[in-house]
CSV table of C-alpha atoms in Angstrom, one decimal:
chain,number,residue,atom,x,y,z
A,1,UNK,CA,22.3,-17.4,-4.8
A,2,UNK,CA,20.2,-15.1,-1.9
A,3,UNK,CA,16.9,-14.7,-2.8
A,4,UNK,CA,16.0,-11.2,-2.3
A,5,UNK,CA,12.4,-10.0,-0.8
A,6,UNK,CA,10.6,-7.1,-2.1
A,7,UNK,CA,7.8,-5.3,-0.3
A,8,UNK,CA,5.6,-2.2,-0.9
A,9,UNK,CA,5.1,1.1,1.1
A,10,UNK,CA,2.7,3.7,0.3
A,11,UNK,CA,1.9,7.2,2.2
A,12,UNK,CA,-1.3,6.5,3.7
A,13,UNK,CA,-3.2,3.2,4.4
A,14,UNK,CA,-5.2,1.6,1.9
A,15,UNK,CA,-5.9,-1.4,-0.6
A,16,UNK,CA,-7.8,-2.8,-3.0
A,17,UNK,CA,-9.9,-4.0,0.3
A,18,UNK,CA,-9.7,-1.7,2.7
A,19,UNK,CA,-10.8,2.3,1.8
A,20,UNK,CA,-7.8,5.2,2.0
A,21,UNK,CA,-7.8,6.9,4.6
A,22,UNK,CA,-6.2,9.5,6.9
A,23,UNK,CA,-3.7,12.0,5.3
A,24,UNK,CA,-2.5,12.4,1.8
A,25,UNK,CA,1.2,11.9,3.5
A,26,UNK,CA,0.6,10.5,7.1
A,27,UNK,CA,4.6,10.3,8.4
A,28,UNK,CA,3.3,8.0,11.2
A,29,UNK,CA,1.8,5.5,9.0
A,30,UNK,CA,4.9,5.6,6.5
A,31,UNK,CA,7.6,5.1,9.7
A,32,UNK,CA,5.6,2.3,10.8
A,33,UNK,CA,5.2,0.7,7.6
A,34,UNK,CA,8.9,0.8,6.5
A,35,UNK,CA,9.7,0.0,9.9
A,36,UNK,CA,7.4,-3.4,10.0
A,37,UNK,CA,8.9,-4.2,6.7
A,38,UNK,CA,12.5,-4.0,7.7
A,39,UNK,CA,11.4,-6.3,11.3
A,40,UNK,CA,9.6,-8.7,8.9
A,41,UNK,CA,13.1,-9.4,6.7
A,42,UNK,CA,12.3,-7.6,3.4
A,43,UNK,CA,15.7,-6.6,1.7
A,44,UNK,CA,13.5,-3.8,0.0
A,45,UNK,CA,10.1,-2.0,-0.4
A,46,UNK,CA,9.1,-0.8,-3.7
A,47,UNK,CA,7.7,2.8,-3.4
A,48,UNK,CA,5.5,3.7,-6.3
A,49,UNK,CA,5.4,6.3,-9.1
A,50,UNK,CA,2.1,8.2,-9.8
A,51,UNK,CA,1.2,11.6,-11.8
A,52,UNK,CA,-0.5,12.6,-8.6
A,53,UNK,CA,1.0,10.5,-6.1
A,54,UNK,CA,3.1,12.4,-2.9
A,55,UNK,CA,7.1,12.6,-4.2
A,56,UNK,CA,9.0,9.1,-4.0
A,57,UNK,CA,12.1,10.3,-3.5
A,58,UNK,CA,11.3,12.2,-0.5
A,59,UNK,CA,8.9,9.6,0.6
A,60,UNK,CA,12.5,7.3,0.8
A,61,UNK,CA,13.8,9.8,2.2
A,62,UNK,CA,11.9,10.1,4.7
A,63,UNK,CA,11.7,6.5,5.7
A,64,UNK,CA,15.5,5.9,5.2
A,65,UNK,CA,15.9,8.1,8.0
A,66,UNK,CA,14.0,6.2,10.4
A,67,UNK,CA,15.3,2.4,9.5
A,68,UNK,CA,18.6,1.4,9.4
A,69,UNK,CA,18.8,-1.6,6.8
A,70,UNK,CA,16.0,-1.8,4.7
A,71,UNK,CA,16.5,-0.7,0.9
A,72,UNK,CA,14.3,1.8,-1.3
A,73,UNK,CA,13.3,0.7,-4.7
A,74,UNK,CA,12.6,3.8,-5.9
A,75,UNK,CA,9.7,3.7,-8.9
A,76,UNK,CA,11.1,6.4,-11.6
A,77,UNK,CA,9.4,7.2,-15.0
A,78,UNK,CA,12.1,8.8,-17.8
A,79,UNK,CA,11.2,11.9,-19.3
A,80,UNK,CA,9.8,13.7,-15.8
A,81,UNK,CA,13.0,15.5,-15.1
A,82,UNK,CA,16.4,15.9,-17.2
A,83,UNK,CA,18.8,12.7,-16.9
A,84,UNK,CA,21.6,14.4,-14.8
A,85,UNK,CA,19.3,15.8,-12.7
A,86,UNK,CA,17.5,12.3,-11.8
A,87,UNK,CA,21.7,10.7,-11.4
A,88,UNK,CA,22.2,13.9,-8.6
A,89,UNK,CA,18.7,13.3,-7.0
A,90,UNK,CA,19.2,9.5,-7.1
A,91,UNK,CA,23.2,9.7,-6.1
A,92,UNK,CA,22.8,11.8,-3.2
A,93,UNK,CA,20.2,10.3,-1.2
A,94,UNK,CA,22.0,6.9,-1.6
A,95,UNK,CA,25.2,9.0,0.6
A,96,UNK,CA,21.8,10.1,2.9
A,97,UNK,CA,20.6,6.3,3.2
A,98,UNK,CA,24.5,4.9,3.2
A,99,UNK,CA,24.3,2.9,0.2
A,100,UNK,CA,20.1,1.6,0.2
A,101,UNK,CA,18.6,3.1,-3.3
A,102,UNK,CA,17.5,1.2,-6.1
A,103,UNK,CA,15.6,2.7,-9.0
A,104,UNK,CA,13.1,0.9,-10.9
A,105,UNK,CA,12.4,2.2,-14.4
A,106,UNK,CA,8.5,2.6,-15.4
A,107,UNK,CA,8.8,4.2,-18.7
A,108,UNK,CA,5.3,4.3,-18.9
A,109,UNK,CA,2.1,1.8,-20.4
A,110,UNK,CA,-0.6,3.9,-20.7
A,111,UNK,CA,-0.9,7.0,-22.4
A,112,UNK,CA,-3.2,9.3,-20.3
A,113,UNK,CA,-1.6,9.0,-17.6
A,114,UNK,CA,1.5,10.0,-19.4
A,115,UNK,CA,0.0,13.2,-20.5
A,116,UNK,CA,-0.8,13.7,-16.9
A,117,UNK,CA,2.9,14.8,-16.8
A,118,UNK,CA,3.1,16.5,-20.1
A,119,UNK,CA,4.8,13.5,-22.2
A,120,UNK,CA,3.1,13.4,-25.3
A,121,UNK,CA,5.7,10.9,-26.9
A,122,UNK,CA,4.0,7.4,-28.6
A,123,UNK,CA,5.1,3.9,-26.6
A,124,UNK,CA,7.9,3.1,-28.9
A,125,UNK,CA,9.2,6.5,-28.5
A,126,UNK,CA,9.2,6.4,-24.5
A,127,UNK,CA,11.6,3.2,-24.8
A,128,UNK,CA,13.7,4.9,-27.2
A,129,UNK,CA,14.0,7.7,-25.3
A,130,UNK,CA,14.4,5.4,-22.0
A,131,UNK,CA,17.2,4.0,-23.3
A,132,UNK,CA,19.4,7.6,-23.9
A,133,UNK,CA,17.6,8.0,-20.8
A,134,UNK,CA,19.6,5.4,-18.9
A,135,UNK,CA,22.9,6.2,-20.9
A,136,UNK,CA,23.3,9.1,-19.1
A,137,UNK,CA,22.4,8.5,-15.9
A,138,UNK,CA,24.9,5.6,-15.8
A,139,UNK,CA,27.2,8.3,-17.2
A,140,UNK,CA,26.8,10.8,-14.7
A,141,UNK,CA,27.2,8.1,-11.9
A,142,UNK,CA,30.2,6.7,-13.3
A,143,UNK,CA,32.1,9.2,-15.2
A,144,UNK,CA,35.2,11.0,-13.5
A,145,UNK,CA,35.2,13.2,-16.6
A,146,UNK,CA,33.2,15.5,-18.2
A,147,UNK,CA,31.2,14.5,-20.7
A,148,UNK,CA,28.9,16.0,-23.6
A,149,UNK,CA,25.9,13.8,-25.0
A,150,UNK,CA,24.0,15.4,-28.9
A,151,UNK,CA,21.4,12.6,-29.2
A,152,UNK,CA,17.9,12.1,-30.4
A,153,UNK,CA,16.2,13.1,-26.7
A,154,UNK,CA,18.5,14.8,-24.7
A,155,UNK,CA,21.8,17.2,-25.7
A,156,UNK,CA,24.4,18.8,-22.8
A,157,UNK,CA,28.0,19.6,-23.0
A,158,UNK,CA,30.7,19.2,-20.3
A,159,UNK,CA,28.8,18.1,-17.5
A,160,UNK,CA,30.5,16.2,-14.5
A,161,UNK,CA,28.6,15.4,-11.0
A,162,UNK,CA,30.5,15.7,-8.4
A,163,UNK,CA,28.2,13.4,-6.6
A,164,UNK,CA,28.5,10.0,-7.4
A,165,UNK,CA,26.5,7.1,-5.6
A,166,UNK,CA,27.9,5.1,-2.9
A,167,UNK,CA,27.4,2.1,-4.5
A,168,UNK,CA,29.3,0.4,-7.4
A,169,UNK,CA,30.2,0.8,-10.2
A,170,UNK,CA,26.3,2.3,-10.1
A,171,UNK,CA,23.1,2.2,-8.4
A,172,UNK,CA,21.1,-1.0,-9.0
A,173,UNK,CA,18.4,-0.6,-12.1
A,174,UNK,CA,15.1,-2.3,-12.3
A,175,UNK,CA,13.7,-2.2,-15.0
A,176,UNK,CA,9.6,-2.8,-15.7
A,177,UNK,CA,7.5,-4.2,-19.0
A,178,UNK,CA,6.4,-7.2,-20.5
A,179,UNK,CA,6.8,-5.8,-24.4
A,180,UNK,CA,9.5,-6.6,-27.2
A,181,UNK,CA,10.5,-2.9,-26.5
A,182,UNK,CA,10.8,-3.4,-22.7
A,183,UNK,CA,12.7,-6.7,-23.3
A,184,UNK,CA,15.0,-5.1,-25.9
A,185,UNK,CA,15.5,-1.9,-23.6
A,186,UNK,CA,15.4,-3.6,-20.2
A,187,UNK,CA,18.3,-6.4,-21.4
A,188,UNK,CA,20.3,-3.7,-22.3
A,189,UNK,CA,20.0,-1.7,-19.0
A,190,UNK,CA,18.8,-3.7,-16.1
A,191,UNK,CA,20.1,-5.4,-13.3
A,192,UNK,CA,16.9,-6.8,-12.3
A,193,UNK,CA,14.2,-7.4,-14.6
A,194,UNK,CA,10.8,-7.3,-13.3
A,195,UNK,CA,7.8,-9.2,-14.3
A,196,UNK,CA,3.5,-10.0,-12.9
A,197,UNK,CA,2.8,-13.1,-12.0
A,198,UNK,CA,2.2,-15.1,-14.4
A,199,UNK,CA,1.9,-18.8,-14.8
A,200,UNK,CA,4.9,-20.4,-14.6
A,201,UNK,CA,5.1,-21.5,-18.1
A,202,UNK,CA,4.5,-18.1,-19.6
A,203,UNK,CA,7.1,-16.3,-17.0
A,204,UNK,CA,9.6,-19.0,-18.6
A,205,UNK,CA,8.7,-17.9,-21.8
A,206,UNK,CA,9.0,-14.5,-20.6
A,207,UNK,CA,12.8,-14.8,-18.6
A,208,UNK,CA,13.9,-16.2,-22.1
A,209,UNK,CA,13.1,-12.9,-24.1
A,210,UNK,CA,14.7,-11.3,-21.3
A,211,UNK,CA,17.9,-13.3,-21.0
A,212,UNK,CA,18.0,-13.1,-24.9
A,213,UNK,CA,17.6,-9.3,-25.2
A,214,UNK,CA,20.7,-9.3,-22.4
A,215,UNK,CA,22.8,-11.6,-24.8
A,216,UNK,CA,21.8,-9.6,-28.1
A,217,UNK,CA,23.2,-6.6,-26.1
A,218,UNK,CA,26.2,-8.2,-25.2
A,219,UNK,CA,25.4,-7.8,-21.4
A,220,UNK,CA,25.1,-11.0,-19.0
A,221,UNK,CA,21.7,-12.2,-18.3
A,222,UNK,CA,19.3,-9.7,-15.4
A,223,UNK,CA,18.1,-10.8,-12.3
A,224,UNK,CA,14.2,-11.2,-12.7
A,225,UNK,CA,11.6,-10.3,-10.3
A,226,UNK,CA,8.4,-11.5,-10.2
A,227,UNK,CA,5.6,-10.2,-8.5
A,228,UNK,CA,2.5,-11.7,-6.5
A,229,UNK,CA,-0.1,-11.0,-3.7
A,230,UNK,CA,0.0,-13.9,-1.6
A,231,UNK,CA,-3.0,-14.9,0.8
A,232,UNK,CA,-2.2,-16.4,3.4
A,233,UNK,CA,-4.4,-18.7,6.2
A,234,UNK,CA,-3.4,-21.3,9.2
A,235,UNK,CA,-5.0,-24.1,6.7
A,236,UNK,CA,-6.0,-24.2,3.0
A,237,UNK,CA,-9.7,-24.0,3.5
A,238,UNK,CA,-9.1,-21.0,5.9
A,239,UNK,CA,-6.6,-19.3,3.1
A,240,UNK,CA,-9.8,-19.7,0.2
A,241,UNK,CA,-12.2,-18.3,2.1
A,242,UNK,CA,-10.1,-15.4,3.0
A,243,UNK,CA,-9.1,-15.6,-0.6
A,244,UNK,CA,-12.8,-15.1,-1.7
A,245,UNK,CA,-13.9,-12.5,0.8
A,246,UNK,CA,-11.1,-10.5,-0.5
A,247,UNK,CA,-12.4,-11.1,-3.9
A,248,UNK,CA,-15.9,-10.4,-2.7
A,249,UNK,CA,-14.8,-7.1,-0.9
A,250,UNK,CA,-12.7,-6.1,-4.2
A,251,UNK,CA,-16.1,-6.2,-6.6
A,252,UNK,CA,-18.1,-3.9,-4.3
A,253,UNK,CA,-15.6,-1.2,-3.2
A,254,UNK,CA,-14.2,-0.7,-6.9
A,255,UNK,CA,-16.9,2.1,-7.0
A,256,UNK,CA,-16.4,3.8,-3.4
A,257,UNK,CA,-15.6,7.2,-3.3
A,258,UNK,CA,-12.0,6.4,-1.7
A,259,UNK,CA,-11.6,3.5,-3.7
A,260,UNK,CA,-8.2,3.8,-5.2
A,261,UNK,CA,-9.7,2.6,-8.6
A,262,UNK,CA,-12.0,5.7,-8.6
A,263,UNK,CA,-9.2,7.8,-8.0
A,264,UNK,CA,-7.2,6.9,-10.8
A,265,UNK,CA,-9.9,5.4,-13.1
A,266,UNK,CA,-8.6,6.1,-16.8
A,267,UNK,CA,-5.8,3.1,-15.5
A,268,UNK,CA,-7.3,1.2,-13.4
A,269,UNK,CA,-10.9,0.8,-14.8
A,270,UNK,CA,-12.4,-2.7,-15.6
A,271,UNK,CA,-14.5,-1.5,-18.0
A,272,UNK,CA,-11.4,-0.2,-20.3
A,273,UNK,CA,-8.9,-2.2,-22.4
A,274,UNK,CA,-5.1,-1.8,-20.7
A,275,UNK,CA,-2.7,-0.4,-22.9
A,276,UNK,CA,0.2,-2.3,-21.5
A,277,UNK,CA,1.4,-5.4,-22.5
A,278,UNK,CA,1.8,-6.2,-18.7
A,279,UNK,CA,-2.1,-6.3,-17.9
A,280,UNK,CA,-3.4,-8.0,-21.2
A,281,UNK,CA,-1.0,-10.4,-20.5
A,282,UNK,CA,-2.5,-10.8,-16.9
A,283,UNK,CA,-5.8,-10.5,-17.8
A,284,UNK,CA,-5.3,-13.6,-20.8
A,285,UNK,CA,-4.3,-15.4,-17.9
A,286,UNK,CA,-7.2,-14.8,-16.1
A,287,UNK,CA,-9.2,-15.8,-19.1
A,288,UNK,CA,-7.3,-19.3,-20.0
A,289,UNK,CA,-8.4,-20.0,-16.2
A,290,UNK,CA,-8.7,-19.2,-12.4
A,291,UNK,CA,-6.3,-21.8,-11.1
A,292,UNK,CA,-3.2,-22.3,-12.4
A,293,UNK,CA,-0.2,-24.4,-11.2
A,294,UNK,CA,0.6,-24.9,-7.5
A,295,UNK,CA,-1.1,-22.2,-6.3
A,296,UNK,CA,-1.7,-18.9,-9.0
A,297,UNK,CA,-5.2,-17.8,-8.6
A,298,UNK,CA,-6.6,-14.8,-11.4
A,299,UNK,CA,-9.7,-13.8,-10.1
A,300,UNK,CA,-8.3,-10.8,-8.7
A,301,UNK,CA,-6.5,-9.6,-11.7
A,302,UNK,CA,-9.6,-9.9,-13.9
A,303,UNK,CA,-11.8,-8.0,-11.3
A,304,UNK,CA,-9.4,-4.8,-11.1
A,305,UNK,CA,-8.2,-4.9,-14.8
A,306,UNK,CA,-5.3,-6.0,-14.0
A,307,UNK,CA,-4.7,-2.9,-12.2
A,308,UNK,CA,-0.8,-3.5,-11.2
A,309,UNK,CA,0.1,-6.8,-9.7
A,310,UNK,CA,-3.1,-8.3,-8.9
A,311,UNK,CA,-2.6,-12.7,-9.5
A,312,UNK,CA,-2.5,-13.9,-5.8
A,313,UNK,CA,-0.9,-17.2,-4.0
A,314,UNK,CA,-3.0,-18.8,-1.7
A,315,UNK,CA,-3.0,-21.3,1.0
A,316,UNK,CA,-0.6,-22.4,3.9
A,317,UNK,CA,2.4,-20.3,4.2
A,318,UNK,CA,4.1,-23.8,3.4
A,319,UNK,CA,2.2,-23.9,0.1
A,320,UNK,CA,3.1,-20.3,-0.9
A,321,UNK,CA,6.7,-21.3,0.0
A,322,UNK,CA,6.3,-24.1,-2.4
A,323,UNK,CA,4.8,-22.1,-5.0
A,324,UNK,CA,7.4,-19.3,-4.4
A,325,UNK,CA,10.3,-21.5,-4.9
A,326,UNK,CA,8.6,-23.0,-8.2
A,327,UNK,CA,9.5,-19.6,-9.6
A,328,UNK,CA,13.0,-20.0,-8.3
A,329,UNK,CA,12.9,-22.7,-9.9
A,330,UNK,CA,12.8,-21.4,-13.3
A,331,UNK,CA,15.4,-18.3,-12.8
A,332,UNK,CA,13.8,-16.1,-10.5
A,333,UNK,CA,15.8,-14.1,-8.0
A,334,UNK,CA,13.6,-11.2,-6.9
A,335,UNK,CA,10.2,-11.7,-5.3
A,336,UNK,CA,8.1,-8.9,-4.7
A,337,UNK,CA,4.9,-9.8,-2.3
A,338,UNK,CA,2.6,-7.4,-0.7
A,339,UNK,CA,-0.7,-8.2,0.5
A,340,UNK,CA,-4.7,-7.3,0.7
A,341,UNK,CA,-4.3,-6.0,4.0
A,342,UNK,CA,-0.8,-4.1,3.5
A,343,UNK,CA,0.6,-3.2,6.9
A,344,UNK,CA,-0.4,-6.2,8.9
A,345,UNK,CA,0.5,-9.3,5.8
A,346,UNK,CA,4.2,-7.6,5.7
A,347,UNK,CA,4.2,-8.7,9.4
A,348,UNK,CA,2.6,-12.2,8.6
A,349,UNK,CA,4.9,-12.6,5.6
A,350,UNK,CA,7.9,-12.1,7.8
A,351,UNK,CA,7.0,-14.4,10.4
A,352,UNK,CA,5.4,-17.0,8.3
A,353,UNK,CA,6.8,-17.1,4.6
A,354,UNK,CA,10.0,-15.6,4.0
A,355,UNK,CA,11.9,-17.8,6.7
A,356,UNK,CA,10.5,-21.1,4.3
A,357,UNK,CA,11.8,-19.5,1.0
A,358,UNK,CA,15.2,-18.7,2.5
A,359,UNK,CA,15.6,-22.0,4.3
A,360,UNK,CA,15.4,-23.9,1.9
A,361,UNK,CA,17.3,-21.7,-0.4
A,362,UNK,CA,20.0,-22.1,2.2
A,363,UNK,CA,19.8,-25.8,1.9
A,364,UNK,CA,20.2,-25.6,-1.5
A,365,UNK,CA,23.4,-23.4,-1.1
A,366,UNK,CA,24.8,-26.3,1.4
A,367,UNK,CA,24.5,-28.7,-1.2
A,368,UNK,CA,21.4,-30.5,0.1
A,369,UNK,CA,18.9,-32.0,-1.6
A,370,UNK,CA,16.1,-29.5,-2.3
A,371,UNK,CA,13.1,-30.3,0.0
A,372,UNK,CA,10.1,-29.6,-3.1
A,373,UNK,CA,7.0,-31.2,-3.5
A,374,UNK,CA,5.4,-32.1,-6.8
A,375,UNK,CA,3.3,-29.2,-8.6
A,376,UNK,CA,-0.2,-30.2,-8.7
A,377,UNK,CA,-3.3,-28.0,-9.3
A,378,UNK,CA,-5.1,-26.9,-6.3
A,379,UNK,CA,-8.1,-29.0,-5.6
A,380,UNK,CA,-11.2,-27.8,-6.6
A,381,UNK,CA,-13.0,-29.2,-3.5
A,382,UNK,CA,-10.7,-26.8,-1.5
A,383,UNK,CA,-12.1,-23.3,-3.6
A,384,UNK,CA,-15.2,-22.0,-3.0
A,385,UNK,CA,-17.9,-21.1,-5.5
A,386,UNK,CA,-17.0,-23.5,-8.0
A,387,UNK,CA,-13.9,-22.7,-9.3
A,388,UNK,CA,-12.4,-25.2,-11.4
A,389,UNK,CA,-8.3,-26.1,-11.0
A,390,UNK,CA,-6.3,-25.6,-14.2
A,391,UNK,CA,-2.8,-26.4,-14.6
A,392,UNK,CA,-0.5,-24.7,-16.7
């Protein structure tokens, strides 16, 4: 089975590392990003979902029209606009991209920032209501009848689109959260589940829920993603020290006036608990060590709070293969990367690590035997400042 690669474009340049700057929107910088991504091999690029973060939609829009093969994951949180309406936004600009929209489902892990957008509703309420939610969307795509819906969150009569998505049956559904609810919610609705790195026994543990929730709702088992910040350098010792100045630069510009921690600092603060399940599960992680298997360093994650997908992969691109493919290995099918240094590490990524993970996925597929080396912590003589290896 292809494994598909996953990257991330935003509006305007910036990272944990390196200050925003320029524009809110700066077209140039999104056309050249989306651009790189699609010359570097990505199949995707994630585009993120913020209370007040520039529009998504027309952000893929926008960068649809200037590639011709790279997809949109689209991030999209239930409860902002009415369920038909989303379907008709969604359907039409897959006709505008010919068939390259995918919506992932963020229904939301921290309350604040829900209220941002006038959802008062508790956790379990939001996956309840993401469910109905998704009900009717895949109605509206699907349905060449009209069709009336009376239920706990939403009620309409008679509606039909006459827009339906290019794709089928329906456009793909990702589907976010590392909860009971999101597993119970997400089984019954994804195509692709996605998940934070984790280490690999505890994303295991994790697919299992997942594939289990699926068979509970009578659906066959989701792809899963799984999602990772690789660092990358020409040898090990180069890749850990670029690992720690990253690190390094990370801890002092968390306070900078254009830090984009500052800017959304009631999610993204270290000093404040996370509500979702996602980040405590990163940040325990972090906690149980800052090595773990071939390659999973958590440093990072316990730094920002585990402020989205923060658990890296460093060392050779061949060693980020390696530890890429481990996750294979267990189920995986969607890897989403994106780097410290966002425009210029898609490039890398494309010319360095992608081609290793589908080589040898495509030896695999030819009925070869798999060309793996044996998981082993990383050496602590390669990590600076002490760190101490700990396998999971």
């Amino acid at each position: 089975m292809p494994i598909e690669f996953i990257g991330l474009i935003s509006t305007r340049e910036g990272s944990e590392t390196h200050q925003t700057s320029g524009p809110v929107v700066d077209r140039d910088y999104v056309r050249r990003s989306a651009r790189a991504h699609e010359d570097a091999g990505f199949d995707k690029v994630l585009i993120g979902y913020g209370s007040s973060s520039p529009d998504n939609i027309q952000v893929a829009a926008y960068a649809a029209a200037n590639t011709e093969r790279l997809g949109y994951l689209i991030a999209h949180r239930p409860g902002v606009v009415f369920p038909t309406v989303a379907a008709r936004y969604f359907a039409t600009l897959d006709h505008f991209s010919t068939g390259r929209v995918a919506v992932h489902i963020i229904t939301g892990g921290n309350d604040a920032e829900q209220r941002r957008d006038g959802d008062y509703l508790t956790k379990d309420e939001r996956y309840d209501r993401t469910d109905e939610y998704l009900d009717i969307v895949r109605r509206a795509w699907t349905s060449t009848e009209p069709f009336s819906h009376d239920g706990r969150y939403y009620k309409l009569d008679d509606h039909l689109a006459t827009v339906r998505p290019v794709q089928q049956p329906h456009i793909p559904i990702y589907f976010g959260g590392s909860s009971p609810a999101a597993y119970r919610v997400g089984g019954r609705q994804a195509n692709v589940f996605a998940l934070w790195g984790e280490p690999l026994a505890e994303t295991a543990e994790q697919i299992a829920a997942v594939n289990q929730a699926a068979a509970n709702a009578g659906r066959p088992q989701p792809g899963i993603s799984v999602s990772f910040r690789p660092i990358l350098g020409p040898t090990e010792e180069l890749a850990w020290e670029r690992a720690h100045h990253i690190l390094t630069t990370t801890r002092a510009g968390i306070d900078a006036p254009n830090s984009i921690f500052r800017q959304f600092r009631a999610r993204y603060s270290p000093d404040v608990a996370p509500q979702n399940v996602g980040s405590q599960r990163l940040l325990a992680a972090a906690a149980a060590g800052e090595l773990h298997d071939r390659a999973l360093w958590t440093p990072l994650a316990a730094v920002t709070g585990a402020a989205g997908n923060s658990t890296a992969l460093v060392g050779t691109p061949d060693t980020v293969a390696q530890a890429l493919l481990d996750y294979v290995d267990i189920g995986v099918t969607t890897l989403l990367i994106r780097g410290y240094d966002p425009y210029n590490d898609s490039i890398d990524y494309g010319r360095h690590l992608i081609p290793l993970v589908h080589e040898e996925v495509a030896r695999r597929e030819r009925g070869e035997a798999a060309n793996r080396t044996a998981i082993e912590p990383v050496p602590a003589a390669l990590v600076a400042n002490g760190a101490t290896a700990n396998a999971s």
